[in-house]
Amino acid sequence: MATPPKRQKREEYRKAHREEGLKELPKKKHYRQRAHANPFSDHQLTYPRNPASMDWSIYYPAYIVPEQKSHVQNSSEPQTEFTQRMKKEVTVADIGCGFGGLLVALAPKLPDELLLGLEIRIQVTEYVQDRIKALRNQNPDTPLYQNIACLRANTMKFLPNFFRKGQLSKIFLCFPDPHFKARKHKARIVSSTLNSEYAFVMKPGGWIYTITDVEDLHNWMVEHLEGHQSFERVSEEELENDICVSIMKVATEEGKKVERNQGQKFVACFQRMEDPSWPE
């Protein structure tokens, strides 16, 4: 069966856009994808067995620790998994990063952090990866945009496979799928179970940032995060002084759409509390 002309054109465009050194930003129309994906489906994802086995070098090549001397593995030696050492580790995660607007906006504002976008939709992930590659090519010989990356992942299933305990300082949950029907609420990105996983990968003092244009979802996220013993809601005064909150409101594609439609945005942030000490 022949490939439809439009699909073939999109595939040819994406293939051409991955040529090394291309500076033109990708066009979204060539990365068509449904608005949402079922997180409970088998998406045939690739993920590490544990955080230590994750090779970040392909995502952040500018942060690879230079090898002091090369080591050629003897064929008689047992084959072991190899990951290159990195100067830094990921500390900021944008879960459901969409088309990467927040990552791109935060990159120059958080130059000392490694930011990672996690997206379940394959073509959207490819768009963000191509976008980052083009931005890096537009800014050669500078560290700009070297600190952001995107990979395809289902964080509802595999978040602890990527991040060790206490690794993250910021998690962004921007305009997640509201899953309006009651029987679909189990698929919401905030729940009692998932909040425990967020608490595990976050360091004390770290923030979870949430924003949505759906008031019911906002109330749901507030209720579940406030109800978790590891999180405490951040005051409105602190939100006003946080640059990431200001950027989050305007940088994402969904946020811009809400702005155009003159909709309302609901923001709430939560701080990871210190774990209580064990009784002696």
CSV table of C-alpha atoms in Angstrom, one decimal, residues 6-7 9-11 13-14 18 27-36 99 121-127:
chain,number,residue,atom,x,y,z
A,6,LYS,CA,1.1,14.3,2.7
A,7,ARG,CA,2.5,11.8,5.2
A,9,LYS,CA,6.2,14.8,2.5
A,10,ARG,CA,6.2,15.2,6.3
A,11,GLU,CA,8.6,12.2,6.6
A,13,TYR,CA,10.9,17.0,5.7
A,14,ARG,CA,11.7,15.6,9.1
A,18,ARG,CA,18.0,16.2,10.8
A,27,LYS,CA,7.7,23.7,11.3
A,28,LYS,CA,5.0,22.1,13.4
A,29,LYS,CA,2.8,21.2,10.5
A,30,HIS,CA,5.3,18.5,9.6
A,31,TYR,CA,5.1,16.9,13.0
A,32,ARG,CA,1.4,16.1,13.2
A,33,GLN,CA,0.2,14.2,16.3
A,34,ARG,CA,-3.0,13.8,18.3
A,35,ALA,CA,-3.3,16.3,21.2
A,36,HIS,CA,-3.2,13.5,23.8
A,99,PHE,CA,6.5,21.6,21.7
A,121,ARG,CA,4.1,11.6,21.8
A,122,ILE,CA,6.8,10.5,19.4
A,123,GLN,CA,6.4,13.2,16.7
A,124,VAL,CA,6.2,16.0,19.2
A,125,THR,CA,9.3,14.6,20.9
A,126,GLU,CA,11.1,14.7,17.5
A,127,TYR,CA,9.9,18.3,16.9
